[in-house]
């Protein structure tokens, strides 16, 4: 399995994880061993960057930016179009690699690559729509307008749960905007990054793209700290835990740089008495167990009207009994493994805390053992009846643990949903128009994403993706998220033969 995938992308079982987009440098850092949570087998060993490697990549990227920013945006867009075509050609292989290295189901692996293809298509159109505004001047014979220019180096720190898609959200937009990118992938999923780097390098070489536009620097926390503290990097886009995001944000802010943070979620679905319960079941179960609960948009909490609580939780329990847990490359399975043993320990610790704090389980959890579960990373999705005020419920655990609780009024339900530190994704299931509009109003959900009659998980690339509060406030992907990768410039042109001052100020000589 692993050998076939590595061969398809020209990846060695042991190789450097540092690339300038044209040359793979001799990495001087520590080895990162990628082990699949599916079967506990080693996929490849990747040598990480040391500080000299990092500085060398930065220098190449700085030089590349001087040329790349002058390429017309539609020409840059055509390069991204070709990347999309290359991803289409490699969708099956790359999707399998994503599934095998990260552990998500094969369908989700394919879906992640499709998301990359979709953002390429979006970015191609965007390359002809980097619009500025034209404004009327108060001074005669003057014209005012604003335009957008690229920032320079965009550093991308991605997480293991979407090892390639979130990188593409950032890089494709950054490239059409005229930036160059340096990617630090998660040390838990470095091989998928190597594969993407190989794909992009082939496209770039065929189009004589300057070396340094697409760079890869594998490493751990220290590498991310280099990026966060580097004044040569105007924008750091980081996806991960709230703890990590606070560290990155503080470091970048201290040097007055820009950060784009996509952090934790503690997402809830409100299940109204007027909900279509059958439809709600699909959204709730996929949201809770998809990617084994390791999405930032995973459904963590169900806030259920007391009148339908018993009926809906009975449906949930029955649905959970039908879940198939196992090798994610087998398309019959719904749920794959957690990423590693640390994630398993966090899952078990959370279950213990739920019990200590007074919760009870409608569906018990536990670690699966026996044939097919030798990696020790397969766990049972579980359902716990809790109160929203429990300390553990306020915390995000990256695992398939679903909390259920009751409410009486919609105002109470919205308050419960908002009463957590995170603010990423939210949803209400209702056929009542008034409830839907109240949920979407300024007095409703405080999250960056608020849905009606769909779950919290599975955002499309056309809309801006991101959240509020401890989720970081960043926006990636669609809408006008491209503005995060550019600097705004206001221009005034005087085409008259006089120099009047604004605000009617007189300054005669």
Tab-separated table of C-alpha atoms in Angstrom:
chain	number	residue	atom	x	y	z
A	1	UNK	CA	0.000	0.000	0.000
A	2	UNK	CA	2.511	2.624	1.168
A	3	UNK	CA	5.145	1.632	-1.394
A	4	UNK	CA	2.689	1.991	-4.280
A	5	UNK	CA	1.621	5.458	-3.161
A	6	UNK	CA	5.165	6.651	-2.614
A	7	UNK	CA	6.149	5.419	-6.066
A	8	UNK	CA	3.211	7.227	-7.661
A	9	UNK	CA	4.458	10.570	-6.345
A	10	UNK	CA	8.187	9.942	-6.635
A	11	UNK	CA	8.658	9.912	-2.864
A	12	UNK	CA	11.438	7.896	-1.250
A	13	UNK	CA	10.978	5.877	1.915
A	14	UNK	CA	13.474	8.265	3.464
A	15	UNK	CA	13.922	11.757	2.102
A	16	UNK	CA	14.287	15.460	2.772
A	17	UNK	CA	11.233	17.467	3.720
A	18	UNK	CA	12.631	20.813	2.566
A	19	UNK	CA	11.993	22.160	-0.931
A	20	UNK	CA	12.328	25.524	-2.665
A	21	UNK	CA	9.890	24.451	-5.344
A	22	UNK	CA	12.710	23.402	-7.640
A	23	UNK	CA	15.389	21.879	-5.441
A	24	UNK	CA	15.099	19.565	-2.453
A	25	UNK	CA	17.655	20.729	0.096
A	26	UNK	CA	19.706	18.440	2.286
A	27	UNK	CA	17.675	18.768	5.457
A	28	UNK	CA	19.575	19.091	8.706
A	29	UNK	CA	16.808	18.638	11.245
A	30	UNK	CA	15.381	15.627	13.034
A	31	UNK	CA	13.613	12.722	11.384
A	32	UNK	CA	9.825	12.714	11.314
A	33	UNK	CA	8.463	9.191	10.990
A	34	UNK	CA	5.007	9.046	9.427
A	35	UNK	CA	3.111	6.071	10.872
A	36	UNK	CA	-0.364	5.242	9.607
A	37	UNK	CA	-3.027	5.025	12.324
A	38	UNK	CA	-4.789	2.523	10.072
A	39	UNK	CA	-2.335	-0.349	10.586
A	40	UNK	CA	0.572	1.142	12.564
A	41	UNK	CA	2.945	0.751	9.591
A	42	UNK	CA	5.618	3.283	8.701
A	43	UNK	CA	4.837	5.153	5.485
A	44	UNK	CA	8.079	7.126	5.175
A	45	UNK	CA	10.729	8.943	7.168
A	46	UNK	CA	11.008	12.657	6.432
A	47	UNK	CA	14.006	14.719	7.505
A	48	UNK	CA	12.870	18.091	8.881
A	49	UNK	CA	14.446	21.502	8.382
A	50	UNK	CA	17.073	23.065	10.585
A	51	UNK	CA	17.455	26.823	10.953
A	52	UNK	CA	19.903	27.130	8.069
A	53	UNK	CA	17.463	25.286	5.782
A	54	UNK	CA	14.688	27.610	6.857
A	55	UNK	CA	16.726	30.756	6.223
A	56	UNK	CA	17.792	29.431	2.821
A	57	UNK	CA	14.164	28.858	1.832
A	58	UNK	CA	13.169	32.326	3.039
A	59	UNK	CA	15.914	33.890	0.916
A	60	UNK	CA	14.796	32.043	-2.217
A	61	UNK	CA	11.165	32.966	-1.560
A	62	UNK	CA	12.027	36.648	-1.145
A	63	UNK	CA	13.738	36.688	-4.537
A	64	UNK	CA	10.882	34.811	-6.186
A	65	UNK	CA	8.349	37.351	-4.918
A	66	UNK	CA	10.094	40.166	-6.796
A	67	UNK	CA	9.272	38.449	-10.085
A	68	UNK	CA	6.055	36.601	-9.268
A	69	UNK	CA	4.234	39.759	-8.103
A	70	UNK	CA	4.738	41.239	-11.576
A	71	UNK	CA	3.128	38.336	-13.421
A	72	UNK	CA	-0.393	39.397	-14.462
A	73	UNK	CA	-2.964	37.952	-12.081
A	74	UNK	CA	-4.812	36.049	-14.865
A	75	UNK	CA	-1.529	34.414	-15.834
A	76	UNK	CA	-0.995	33.360	-12.228
A	77	UNK	CA	-4.567	32.094	-12.289
A	78	UNK	CA	-3.815	29.906	-15.283
A	79	UNK	CA	-1.009	28.244	-13.327
A	80	UNK	CA	-3.503	27.459	-10.565
A	81	UNK	CA	-5.907	26.112	-13.194
A	82	UNK	CA	-3.216	23.663	-14.269
A	83	UNK	CA	-2.672	22.645	-10.643
A	84	UNK	CA	-6.382	21.844	-10.483
A	85	UNK	CA	-6.062	19.660	-13.580
A	86	UNK	CA	-3.058	17.858	-12.072
A	87	UNK	CA	-5.042	17.237	-8.880
A	88	UNK	CA	-7.877	15.776	-10.932
A	89	UNK	CA	-5.401	13.363	-12.502
A	90	UNK	CA	-4.071	12.356	-9.060
A	91	UNK	CA	-7.366	12.437	-7.134
A	92	UNK	CA	-7.598	8.691	-6.570
A	93	UNK	CA	-3.971	8.261	-5.469
A	94	UNK	CA	-3.830	11.397	-3.330
A	95	UNK	CA	-7.205	10.632	-1.754
A	96	UNK	CA	-5.987	7.182	-0.734
A	97	UNK	CA	-2.825	8.666	0.719
A	98	UNK	CA	-4.831	11.204	2.749
A	99	UNK	CA	-7.024	8.397	4.071
A	100	UNK	CA	-4.088	6.131	4.901
A	101	UNK	CA	-1.827	8.710	6.540
A	102	UNK	CA	-4.529	10.624	8.437
A	103	UNK	CA	-7.084	7.862	9.025
A	104	UNK	CA	-10.232	9.466	7.624
A	105	UNK	CA	-12.599	7.407	5.492
A	106	UNK	CA	-11.718	6.918	1.845
A	107	UNK	CA	-14.755	8.925	0.751
A	108	UNK	CA	-13.579	11.788	2.949
A	109	UNK	CA	-10.080	11.439	1.513
A	110	UNK	CA	-11.456	11.790	-1.995
A	111	UNK	CA	-13.631	14.647	-0.788
A	112	UNK	CA	-10.617	16.489	0.580
A	113	UNK	CA	-8.852	16.320	-2.780
A	114	UNK	CA	-12.059	17.462	-4.488
A	115	UNK	CA	-12.057	20.442	-2.139
A	116	UNK	CA	-8.571	21.281	-3.398
A	117	UNK	CA	-9.812	21.068	-6.980
A	118	UNK	CA	-12.769	23.289	-6.132
A	119	UNK	CA	-10.591	26.000	-4.584
A	120	UNK	CA	-8.378	25.936	-7.683
A	121	UNK	CA	-11.466	26.607	-9.808
A	122	UNK	CA	-12.512	29.403	-7.453
A	123	UNK	CA	-9.039	30.960	-7.533
A	124	UNK	CA	-8.905	30.914	-11.332
A	125	UNK	CA	-12.028	33.057	-11.486
A	126	UNK	CA	-10.740	35.240	-8.678
A	127	UNK	CA	-7.595	36.025	-10.671
A	128	UNK	CA	-9.737	38.275	-12.889
A	129	UNK	CA	-11.739	39.774	-10.012
A	130	UNK	CA	-9.217	41.342	-7.635
A	131	UNK	CA	-11.333	44.468	-7.619
A	132	UNK	CA	-10.679	47.835	-6.023
A	133	UNK	CA	-13.096	50.737	-5.571
A	134	UNK	CA	-13.307	54.053	-7.388
A	135	UNK	CA	-14.351	57.081	-5.300
A	136	UNK	CA	-15.303	60.667	-6.075
A	137	UNK	CA	-12.874	63.260	-4.781
A	138	UNK	CA	-13.984	66.470	-3.084
A	139	UNK	CA	-11.275	68.290	-5.058
A	140	UNK	CA	-11.915	69.212	-8.704
A	141	UNK	CA	-9.680	67.550	-11.256
A	142	UNK	CA	-8.854	64.660	-8.934
A	143	UNK	CA	-9.622	60.959	-9.085
A	144	UNK	CA	-9.490	58.535	-6.163
A	145	UNK	CA	-9.400	54.768	-6.186
A	146	UNK	CA	-8.013	51.870	-4.211
A	147	UNK	CA	-6.094	48.832	-5.372
A	148	UNK	CA	-4.748	45.683	-3.796
A	149	UNK	CA	-1.134	44.489	-3.866
A	150	UNK	CA	0.412	41.206	-2.677
A	151	UNK	CA	2.031	41.066	0.747
A	152	UNK	CA	5.063	38.874	0.047
A	153	UNK	CA	5.668	35.588	1.847
A	154	UNK	CA	2.626	33.743	3.171
A	155	UNK	CA	3.591	31.151	5.786
A	156	UNK	CA	1.047	28.337	6.059
A	157	UNK	CA	0.922	26.137	9.169
A	158	UNK	CA	-1.586	23.333	8.612
A	159	UNK	CA	-3.112	20.686	10.872
A	160	UNK	CA	-3.279	16.906	10.541
A	161	UNK	CA	-7.061	16.585	10.236
A	162	UNK	CA	-7.177	18.251	6.811
A	163	UNK	CA	-3.591	17.638	5.764
A	164	UNK	CA	-3.911	19.107	2.255
A	165	UNK	CA	-7.229	20.945	1.788
A	166	UNK	CA	-6.580	23.844	4.161
A	167	UNK	CA	-3.125	24.349	2.650
A	168	UNK	CA	-4.798	24.669	-0.743
A	169	UNK	CA	-7.332	27.192	0.569
A	170	UNK	CA	-4.425	29.418	1.506
A	171	UNK	CA	-1.903	28.733	-1.223
A	172	UNK	CA	-4.187	28.950	-4.263
A	173	UNK	CA	-5.605	32.290	-3.155
A	174	UNK	CA	-2.198	33.588	-2.073
A	175	UNK	CA	-0.684	32.635	-5.441
A	176	UNK	CA	-3.310	34.335	-7.609
A	177	UNK	CA	-2.922	37.392	-5.367
A	178	UNK	CA	0.812	37.435	-6.191
A	179	UNK	CA	2.267	36.069	-2.952
A	180	UNK	CA	4.775	33.273	-2.517
A	181	UNK	CA	4.100	30.489	0.000
A	182	UNK	CA	6.087	28.524	2.549
A	183	UNK	CA	4.209	25.532	3.957
A	184	UNK	CA	4.843	23.842	7.287
A	185	UNK	CA	2.582	20.798	7.311
A	186	UNK	CA	1.647	18.906	10.433
A	187	UNK	CA	4.438	16.626	11.590
A	188	UNK	CA	1.740	13.933	11.892
A	189	UNK	CA	1.005	13.979	8.137
A	190	UNK	CA	4.163	14.995	6.255
A	191	UNK	CA	3.888	12.531	3.365
A	192	UNK	CA	0.703	14.054	1.958
A	193	UNK	CA	2.581	17.366	1.896
A	194	UNK	CA	5.445	15.801	-0.043
A	195	UNK	CA	2.950	14.479	-2.588
A	196	UNK	CA	1.331	17.889	-3.050
A	197	UNK	CA	4.721	19.537	-3.361
A	198	UNK	CA	5.678	17.089	-6.129
A	199	UNK	CA	2.441	17.796	-8.010
A	200	UNK	CA	2.860	21.570	-7.836
A	201	UNK	CA	6.552	21.432	-8.724
A	202	UNK	CA	5.746	19.589	-11.951
A	203	UNK	CA	3.214	22.250	-12.965
A	204	UNK	CA	5.517	25.099	-12.002
A	205	UNK	CA	8.470	23.644	-13.907
A	206	UNK	CA	6.365	23.328	-17.069
A	207	UNK	CA	5.488	27.029	-16.815
A	208	UNK	CA	8.872	28.432	-15.750
A	209	UNK	CA	7.462	29.713	-12.459
A	210	UNK	CA	10.274	31.258	-10.392
A	211	UNK	CA	11.912	28.997	-7.848
A	212	UNK	CA	10.638	29.904	-4.382
A	213	UNK	CA	6.960	30.532	-5.163
A	214	UNK	CA	6.039	27.172	-3.609
A	215	UNK	CA	8.242	26.109	-0.697
A	216	UNK	CA	7.971	23.285	1.816
A	217	UNK	CA	9.568	23.279	5.268
A	218	UNK	CA	8.692	20.299	7.442
A	219	UNK	CA	9.267	20.456	11.158
A	220	UNK	CA	7.682	20.681	14.569
A	221	UNK	CA	6.729	23.468	16.917
A	222	UNK	CA	10.092	25.204	16.628
A	223	UNK	CA	9.663	25.638	12.865
A	224	UNK	CA	6.310	27.307	13.435
A	225	UNK	CA	7.928	29.610	15.977
A	226	UNK	CA	10.543	30.651	13.396
A	227	UNK	CA	7.728	31.666	11.072
A	228	UNK	CA	5.715	33.462	13.741
A	229	UNK	CA	8.697	35.544	14.867
A	230	UNK	CA	10.133	36.270	11.406
A	231	UNK	CA	9.697	39.882	10.269
A	232	UNK	CA	10.369	38.701	6.702
A	233	UNK	CA	7.014	36.900	6.776
A	234	UNK	CA	4.185	39.450	6.645
A	235	UNK	CA	1.371	36.894	6.953
A	236	UNK	CA	1.192	33.684	8.968
A	237	UNK	CA	-1.893	31.546	8.390
A	238	UNK	CA	-2.152	28.926	11.113
A	239	UNK	CA	-4.703	26.162	11.607
A	240	UNK	CA	-4.743	24.150	14.817
A	241	UNK	CA	-5.583	24.304	18.491
A	242	UNK	CA	-6.532	27.468	20.336
A	243	UNK	CA	-3.403	27.075	22.456
A	244	UNK	CA	-1.223	27.064	19.358
A	245	UNK	CA	-3.133	29.965	17.835
A	246	UNK	CA	-2.701	32.162	20.880
A	247	UNK	CA	1.041	31.569	20.745
A	248	UNK	CA	1.264	32.341	17.024
A	249	UNK	CA	-1.003	35.367	17.306
A	250	UNK	CA	1.012	36.837	20.166
A	251	UNK	CA	4.329	36.377	18.368
A	252	UNK	CA	3.108	37.790	15.061
A	253	UNK	CA	1.285	40.636	16.762
A	254	UNK	CA	4.388	41.615	18.738
A	255	UNK	CA	6.147	42.405	15.451
A	256	UNK	CA	2.987	44.003	13.982
A	257	UNK	CA	2.639	41.299	11.358
A	258	UNK	CA	-0.598	39.725	10.232
A	259	UNK	CA	-2.014	36.408	11.339
A	260	UNK	CA	-4.917	34.414	9.953
A	261	UNK	CA	-6.034	31.970	12.628
A	262	UNK	CA	-8.378	29.017	12.232
A	263	UNK	CA	-8.577	27.354	15.641
A	264	UNK	CA	-10.821	25.169	17.763
A	265	UNK	CA	-14.559	24.608	17.567
A	266	UNK	CA	-17.200	23.397	20.018
A	267	UNK	CA	-20.046	23.169	17.585
A	268	UNK	CA	-23.702	22.643	18.437
A	269	UNK	CA	-26.861	21.707	16.595
A	270	UNK	CA	-30.114	22.974	18.091
A	271	UNK	CA	-32.843	20.393	17.473
A	272	UNK	CA	-36.192	22.184	17.525
A	273	UNK	CA	-39.553	20.643	18.334
A	274	UNK	CA	-40.341	21.594	14.717
A	275	UNK	CA	-37.340	19.748	13.256
A	276	UNK	CA	-37.492	17.026	10.632
A	277	UNK	CA	-35.958	14.391	12.906
A	278	UNK	CA	-35.003	11.974	10.133
A	279	UNK	CA	-33.055	14.657	8.295
A	280	UNK	CA	-31.593	15.885	11.563
A	281	UNK	CA	-30.289	12.403	12.303
A	282	UNK	CA	-28.131	12.356	9.175
A	283	UNK	CA	-26.572	15.749	9.906
A	284	UNK	CA	-25.978	14.980	13.566
A	285	UNK	CA	-24.408	11.549	13.079
A	286	UNK	CA	-22.111	12.575	10.231
A	287	UNK	CA	-21.153	15.741	12.092
A	288	UNK	CA	-20.284	13.773	15.224
A	289	UNK	CA	-18.472	10.735	13.787
A	290	UNK	CA	-17.153	11.949	10.423
A	291	UNK	CA	-13.325	11.976	10.433
A	292	UNK	CA	-13.712	10.201	13.806
A	293	UNK	CA	-14.720	13.513	15.359
A	294	UNK	CA	-11.467	15.159	14.328
A	295	UNK	CA	-12.845	18.071	12.338
A	296	UNK	CA	-12.795	21.603	13.709
A	297	UNK	CA	-16.449	21.680	12.563
A	298	UNK	CA	-17.363	18.324	14.135
A	299	UNK	CA	-20.660	18.353	16.017
A	300	UNK	CA	-19.799	18.239	19.724
A	301	UNK	CA	-23.155	19.190	21.267
A	302	UNK	CA	-26.821	18.515	20.505
A	303	UNK	CA	-29.181	20.938	22.240
A	304	UNK	CA	-32.551	19.189	21.934
A	305	UNK	CA	-36.022	20.498	22.752
A	306	UNK	CA	-37.372	18.616	25.721
A	307	UNK	CA	-40.501	17.517	23.843
A	308	UNK	CA	-38.483	15.561	21.229
A	309	UNK	CA	-35.486	14.650	23.400
A	310	UNK	CA	-36.495	11.059	24.114
A	311	UNK	CA	-37.620	10.318	20.566
A	312	UNK	CA	-34.511	11.796	18.973
A	313	UNK	CA	-31.963	10.275	21.347
A	314	UNK	CA	-33.598	6.894	20.687
A	315	UNK	CA	-32.975	7.423	16.976
A	316	UNK	CA	-29.368	8.389	17.729
A	317	UNK	CA	-28.705	5.298	19.802
A	318	UNK	CA	-30.149	3.080	17.069
A	319	UNK	CA	-28.033	4.830	14.391
A	320	UNK	CA	-24.841	4.486	16.434
A	321	UNK	CA	-25.455	0.753	16.724
A	322	UNK	CA	-25.255	0.562	12.942
A	323	UNK	CA	-21.899	2.359	12.586
A	324	UNK	CA	-19.115	0.305	11.057
A	325	UNK	CA	-15.680	1.077	12.486
A	326	UNK	CA	-12.535	-0.131	10.780
A	327	UNK	CA	-9.980	0.344	8.038
A	328	UNK	CA	-10.939	3.632	6.339
A	329	UNK	CA	-9.782	2.336	2.957
A	330	UNK	CA	-12.701	-0.078	3.078
A	331	UNK	CA	-15.577	2.019	1.758
A	332	UNK	CA	-18.108	-0.005	3.770
A	333	UNK	CA	-16.756	1.502	7.001
A	334	UNK	CA	-18.108	4.765	8.397
A	335	UNK	CA	-15.435	5.530	10.991
A	336	UNK	CA	-11.663	5.149	10.895
A	337	UNK	CA	-9.041	5.548	13.622
A	338	UNK	CA	-7.945	8.521	15.659
A	339	UNK	CA	-4.659	10.020	14.513
A	340	UNK	CA	-2.450	8.497	17.242
A	341	UNK	CA	-2.244	7.151	20.791
A	342	UNK	CA	-2.164	10.654	22.280
A	343	UNK	CA	-5.567	11.292	20.725
A	344	UNK	CA	-6.828	8.012	22.162
A	345	UNK	CA	-5.629	9.004	25.618
A	346	UNK	CA	-7.376	12.393	25.308
A	347	UNK	CA	-10.581	10.565	24.335
A	348	UNK	CA	-10.372	8.234	27.340
A	349	UNK	CA	-9.553	11.093	29.702
A	350	UNK	CA	-12.570	13.040	28.488
A	351	UNK	CA	-14.872	10.062	29.052
A	352	UNK	CA	-13.542	9.763	32.605
A	353	UNK	CA	-14.139	13.479	33.232
A	354	UNK	CA	-17.699	13.286	31.903
A	355	UNK	CA	-18.441	10.575	34.456
A	356	UNK	CA	-16.684	12.459	37.258
A	357	UNK	CA	-18.692	15.615	36.512
A	358	UNK	CA	-22.045	13.806	36.598
A	359	UNK	CA	-22.723	12.818	33.017
A	360	UNK	CA	-24.133	9.483	31.891
A	361	UNK	CA	-23.633	7.609	28.638
A	362	UNK	CA	-26.411	6.669	26.247
A	363	UNK	CA	-23.791	4.937	24.102
A	364	UNK	CA	-20.640	3.782	25.884
A	365	UNK	CA	-17.187	4.465	24.504
A	366	UNK	CA	-13.971	2.485	24.602
A	367	UNK	CA	-10.948	1.389	22.608
A	368	UNK	CA	-11.451	-1.411	20.101
A	369	UNK	CA	-9.166	-4.426	20.188
A	370	UNK	CA	-8.608	-7.519	18.097
A	371	UNK	CA	-8.164	-8.232	14.410
A	372	UNK	CA	-8.112	-5.063	12.315
A	373	UNK	CA	-7.600	-2.813	15.330
A	374	UNK	CA	-3.926	-3.577	16.006
A	375	UNK	CA	-2.856	0.075	15.780
A	376	UNK	CA	-4.714	0.791	19.024
A	377	UNK	CA	-6.205	3.963	17.509
A	378	UNK	CA	-9.757	2.743	16.850
A	379	UNK	CA	-12.364	3.927	19.357
A	380	UNK	CA	-16.126	3.704	19.743
A	381	UNK	CA	-18.153	6.845	19.023
A	382	UNK	CA	-20.128	7.569	22.178
A	383	UNK	CA	-23.013	9.734	23.362
A	384	UNK	CA	-23.128	11.397	26.777
A	385	UNK	CA	-26.079	13.083	28.495
A	386	UNK	CA	-24.664	16.193	30.181
A	387	UNK	CA	-25.271	19.761	31.221
A	388	UNK	CA	-23.750	22.513	29.108
A	389	UNK	CA	-22.123	23.967	32.218
A	390	UNK	CA	-19.848	20.966	32.822
A	391	UNK	CA	-16.212	22.040	32.539
A	392	UNK	CA	-15.401	19.231	30.114
A	393	UNK	CA	-18.252	20.256	27.784
A	394	UNK	CA	-16.692	23.704	27.478
A	395	UNK	CA	-13.531	22.052	26.174
A	396	UNK	CA	-12.982	20.713	22.644
A	397	UNK	CA	-11.869	17.078	22.495
A	398	UNK	CA	-10.821	15.922	19.031
A	399	UNK	CA	-12.675	12.615	19.186
A	400	UNK	CA	-16.138	11.151	18.458
A	401	UNK	CA	-17.772	12.155	21.747
A	402	UNK	CA	-21.228	13.690	21.348
A	403	UNK	CA	-22.923	15.571	24.196
A	404	UNK	CA	-26.729	15.760	24.375
A	405	UNK	CA	-28.742	18.157	26.540
A	406	UNK	CA	-32.283	19.556	26.810
A	407	UNK	CA	-33.770	23.008	26.356
A	408	UNK	CA	-37.231	24.577	26.776
A	409	UNK	CA	-37.196	27.855	24.813
A	410	UNK	CA	-35.229	28.886	21.712
A	411	UNK	CA	-33.748	31.857	23.564
A	412	UNK	CA	-32.406	29.397	26.143
A	413	UNK	CA	-31.034	27.098	23.407
A	414	UNK	CA	-29.197	29.933	21.648
A	415	UNK	CA	-27.714	31.075	24.955
A	416	UNK	CA	-26.508	27.518	25.637
A	417	UNK	CA	-25.008	27.248	22.167
A	418	UNK	CA	-23.152	30.548	22.537
A	419	UNK	CA	-22.015	29.848	26.101
A	420	UNK	CA	-18.696	28.243	25.167
A	421	UNK	CA	-15.306	29.863	24.477
A	422	UNK	CA	-15.259	28.771	20.818
A	423	UNK	CA	-17.325	30.184	17.961
A	424	UNK	CA	-16.787	28.298	14.723
A	425	UNK	CA	-19.824	26.441	13.365
A	426	UNK	CA	-23.446	26.148	14.450
A	427	UNK	CA	-26.775	24.891	13.151
A	428	UNK	CA	-30.462	24.735	13.903
A	429	UNK	CA	-32.800	22.052	12.653
A	430	UNK	CA	-36.279	23.524	12.319
A	431	UNK	CA	-39.119	23.939	9.846
A	432	UNK	CA	-40.250	27.054	11.707
A	433	UNK	CA	-39.246	30.167	9.745
A	434	UNK	CA	-39.359	32.412	12.785
A	435	UNK	CA	-36.951	30.148	14.658
A	436	UNK	CA	-34.596	30.018	11.688
A	437	UNK	CA	-34.498	33.794	11.346
A	438	UNK	CA	-34.049	34.303	15.090
A	439	UNK	CA	-31.112	31.901	15.033
A	440	UNK	CA	-29.484	33.836	12.165
A	441	UNK	CA	-30.141	37.289	13.640
A	442	UNK	CA	-27.679	39.458	15.549
A	443	UNK	CA	-29.218	38.050	18.738
A	444	UNK	CA	-28.751	34.495	17.471
A	445	UNK	CA	-25.679	32.360	16.862
A	446	UNK	CA	-22.361	34.056	17.633
A	447	UNK	CA	-20.412	31.718	15.343
A	448	UNK	CA	-18.701	32.453	12.042
A	449	UNK	CA	-20.847	29.759	10.412
A	450	UNK	CA	-24.572	29.433	11.133
A	451	UNK	CA	-26.661	26.876	9.220
A	452	UNK	CA	-30.337	26.007	9.005
A	453	UNK	CA	-31.351	22.403	8.312
A	454	UNK	CA	-27.828	21.212	7.594
A	455	UNK	CA	-25.213	20.113	10.110
A	456	UNK	CA	-22.155	21.931	11.409
A	457	UNK	CA	-19.695	19.980	9.275
A	458	UNK	CA	-18.974	20.091	5.555
A	459	UNK	CA	-18.516	23.741	4.503
A	460	UNK	CA	-18.393	24.623	0.812
A	461	UNK	CA	-15.465	26.632	-0.558
A	462	UNK	CA	-17.658	29.435	-1.951
A	463	UNK	CA	-18.261	30.979	1.453
A	464	UNK	CA	-15.738	32.477	3.828
A	465	UNK	CA	-14.680	29.893	6.394
A	466	UNK	CA	-13.788	30.813	9.959
A	467	UNK	CA	-15.078	31.659	13.405
A	468	UNK	CA	-15.151	34.052	16.311
A	469	UNK	CA	-13.931	34.144	19.922
A	470	UNK	CA	-11.282	31.472	20.592
A	471	UNK	CA	-11.663	30.175	17.048
A	472	UNK	CA	-9.432	33.088	16.076
A	473	UNK	CA	-11.482	35.371	13.852
A	474	UNK	CA	-9.770	34.400	10.598
A	475	UNK	CA	-11.488	33.814	7.256
A	476	UNK	CA	-10.241	31.509	4.524
A	477	UNK	CA	-11.512	30.046	1.251
A	478	UNK	CA	-14.370	31.852	-0.533
A	479	UNK	CA	-16.188	35.190	-0.583
A	480	UNK	CA	-13.679	38.062	-0.135
A	481	UNK	CA	-11.213	36.066	1.982
A	482	UNK	CA	-8.593	36.913	-0.649
A	483	UNK	CA	-8.199	40.340	0.949
A	484	UNK	CA	-6.338	38.749	3.874
A	485	UNK	CA	-3.472	37.966	1.494
A	486	UNK	CA	-3.122	41.491	0.130
A	487	UNK	CA	-2.453	45.047	1.225
A	488	UNK	CA	-4.839	47.862	0.381
A	489	UNK	CA	-3.525	51.033	-1.231
A	490	UNK	CA	-5.553	54.228	-1.705
A	491	UNK	CA	-4.520	56.324	-4.697
A	492	UNK	CA	-5.334	59.930	-5.595
A	493	UNK	CA	-4.465	61.336	-9.013
A	494	UNK	CA	-4.481	65.083	-9.668
A	495	UNK	CA	-5.005	65.762	-13.373
A	496	UNK	CA	-5.728	69.506	-12.935
A	497	UNK	CA	-3.312	72.443	-13.149
A	498	UNK	CA	-3.879	73.386	-9.493
A	499	UNK	CA	-3.115	71.811	-6.115
A	500	UNK	CA	-6.139	72.319	-3.877
A	501	UNK	CA	-5.899	70.843	-0.394
A	502	UNK	CA	-8.513	68.624	1.194
A	503	UNK	CA	-10.949	69.962	3.772
A	504	UNK	CA	-10.662	73.416	2.150
A	505	UNK	CA	-7.347	74.152	3.838
A	506	UNK	CA	-5.572	77.239	2.448
A	507	UNK	CA	-1.803	77.183	2.141
A	508	UNK	CA	-0.766	79.979	-0.223
A	509	UNK	CA	2.853	80.843	-0.907
